[in-house]
mmCIF file of C-alpha atoms in Angstrom:
data_model
loop_
_atom_site.group_PDB
_atom_site.id
_atom_site.type_symbol
_atom_site.label_atom_id
_atom_site.label_comp_id
_atom_site.label_asym_id
_atom_site.label_seq_id
_atom_site.Cartn_x
_atom_site.Cartn_y
_atom_site.Cartn_z
ATOM 1 C CA MET A 1319 19.763 11.581 3.922
ATOM 2 C CA LEU A 1320 17.076 10.330 6.278
ATOM 3 C CA GLU A 1321 14.668 7.814 4.767
ATOM 4 C CA LYS A 1322 11.067 7.528 5.862
ATOM 5 C CA VAL A 1323 9.247 4.237 5.754
ATOM 6 C CA TRP A 1324 5.487 4.363 5.231
ATOM 7 C CA LEU A 1325 3.474 1.372 6.339
ATOM 8 C CA LEU A 1326 0.359 1.057 4.234
ATOM 9 C CA LYS A 1327 -2.611 -1.177 4.937
ATOM 10 C CA HIS A 1328 -3.948 -2.790 1.801
ATOM 11 C CA GLU A 1329 -7.687 -3.265 1.440
ATOM 12 C CA SER A 1330 -8.516 -6.300 -0.695
ATOM 13 C CA SER A 1331 -11.886 -7.263 -2.114
ATOM 14 C CA LYS A 1332 -13.694 -10.355 -3.333
ATOM 15 C CA LEU A 1333 -16.825 -10.658 -5.436
ATOM 16 C CA ILE A 1334 -19.214 -13.292 -4.090
ATOM 17 C CA ILE A 1335 -22.439 -14.710 -5.480
ATOM 18 C CA TYR A 1336 -24.602 -15.020 -2.377
ATOM 19 C CA GLU A 1337 -27.823 -16.983 -1.934
ATOM 20 C CA LYS A 1338 -29.015 -15.943 1.546
ATOM 21 C CA ILE A 1339 -30.783 -12.946 0.095
ATOM 22 C CA ASN A 1340 -32.768 -12.229 3.284
ATOM 23 C CA LEU A 1341 -29.504 -11.240 5.012
ATOM 24 C CA ILE A 1342 -28.811 -8.320 2.659
ATOM 25 C CA ARG A 1343 -31.437 -6.206 4.408
ATOM 26 C CA GLU A 1344 -29.960 -3.358 6.446
ATOM 27 C CA GLU A 1345 -31.294 -4.682 9.751
ATOM 28 C CA ASN A 1346 -29.518 -8.031 9.129
ATOM 29 C CA TYR A 1347 -26.081 -6.535 8.382
ATOM 30 C CA ASP A 1348 -24.340 -7.981 11.461
ATOM 31 C CA GLU A 1349 -25.700 -11.448 10.719
ATOM 32 C CA LEU A 1350 -24.617 -11.095 7.068
ATOM 33 C CA VAL A 1351 -21.046 -10.220 8.064
ATOM 34 C CA LYS A 1352 -20.941 -13.092 10.561
ATOM 35 C CA ASP A 1353 -22.154 -15.554 7.909
ATOM 36 C CA LEU A 1354 -19.605 -14.283 5.383
ATOM 37 C CA GLN A 1355 -16.799 -14.549 7.940
ATOM 38 C CA GLU A 1356 -17.718 -18.148 8.737
ATOM 39 C CA ARG A 1357 -18.091 -19.187 5.105
ATOM 40 C CA THR A 1358 -15.019 -17.408 3.688
ATOM 41 C CA GLY A 1359 -12.683 -17.670 6.664
ATOM 42 C CA ILE A 1360 -11.984 -13.933 6.399
ATOM 43 C CA LYS A 1361 -12.229 -12.591 9.942
ATOM 44 C CA LYS A 1362 -11.573 -8.894 9.303
ATOM 45 C CA ILE A 1363 -14.346 -7.910 6.893
ATOM 46 C CA ASN A 1364 -14.313 -4.121 6.717
ATOM 47 C CA ARG A 1365 -17.483 -3.552 4.681
ATOM 48 C CA VAL A 1366 -19.907 -5.251 2.312
ATOM 49 C CA GLU A 1367 -21.457 -3.773 -0.835
ATOM 50 C CA VAL A 1368 -24.556 -5.251 -2.445
ATOM 51 C CA GLY A 1369 -24.441 -5.365 -6.235
ATOM 52 C CA LYS A 1370 -26.858 -6.935 -8.698
ATOM 53 C CA ILE A 1371 -29.866 -8.698 -7.131
ATOM 54 C CA ASN A 1372 -31.757 -11.505 -8.886
ATOM 55 C CA PHE A 1373 -35.030 -12.084 -7.041
ATOM 56 C CA LEU A 1374 -36.076 -14.872 -9.421
ATOM 57 C CA ARG A 1375 -33.067 -16.997 -8.433
ATOM 58 C CA ASP A 1376 -32.759 -15.571 -4.882
ATOM 59 C CA ILE A 1377 -29.110 -14.599 -5.355
ATOM 60 C CA CYS A 1378 -27.126 -11.386 -5.337
ATOM 61 C CA ASP A 1379 -23.607 -10.180 -6.007
ATOM 62 C CA LEU A 1380 -21.731 -9.015 -2.921
ATOM 63 C CA THR A 1381 -18.334 -7.394 -2.767
ATOM 64 C CA ILE A 1382 -16.579 -7.873 0.550
ATOM 65 C CA TYR A 1383 -13.721 -5.591 1.516
ATOM 66 C CA TYR A 1384 -11.132 -6.639 4.056
ATOM 67 C CA TYR A 1385 -7.656 -5.710 5.195
ATOM 68 C CA THR A 1386 -4.905 -8.213 4.531
ATOM 69 C CA ASP A 1387 -2.358 -9.028 7.203
ATOM 70 C CA LYS A 1388 0.446 -8.044 4.841
ATOM 71 C CA VAL A 1389 1.860 -4.584 5.405
ATOM 72 C CA HIS A 1390 3.386 -2.901 2.380
ATOM 73 C CA GLU A 1391 6.477 -0.809 2.991
ATOM 74 C CA VAL A 1392 7.177 2.167 0.781
ATOM 75 C CA HIS A 1393 10.625 3.683 1.068
ATOM 76 C CA ALA A 1394 11.288 7.293 0.164
ATOM 77 C CA SER A 1395 14.080 6.208 -2.211
ATOM 78 C CA ASP A 1396 11.624 3.955 -4.095
ATOM 79 C CA ARG A 1397 9.301 6.886 -4.724
ATOM 80 C CA ILE A 1398 12.155 9.079 -5.968
ATOM 81 C CA GLN A 1399 13.475 6.338 -8.238
ATOM 82 C CA ASN A 1400 10.041 5.679 -9.714
ATOM 83 C CA ALA A 1401 9.470 9.378 -10.356
ATOM 84 C CA ASP A 1402 12.804 9.636 -12.197
ATOM 85 C CA ASN A 1403 11.964 6.631 -14.375
ATOM 86 C CA ASP A 1404 8.530 7.628 -15.653
ATOM 87 C CA GLY A 1405 9.053 6.374 -19.211
ATOM 88 C CA ASP A 1406 9.588 9.815 -20.740
ATOM 89 C CA ASP A 1407 12.647 10.575 -22.837
ATOM 90 C CA ASP A 1408 13.200 13.978 -21.202
#
């Protein structure tokens, strides 16, 4: 039997409390990403989502999404084995 190997990219995320609230404006997106890359050391930020904003404290919650360098391999036999062992008694 021929086995297929699927290489899957895994997108990770981190929640960050961010104080440079002026950078969350749409027109400052590139500068925001650059600042986050410098401060976190994550060079491959895929996207940024703005969460809760606190204007009194000038902070907001950001979620950054990035691809890890690890590549996950999924073998066809692993998928078959997992499907056979689904916890049912049938």
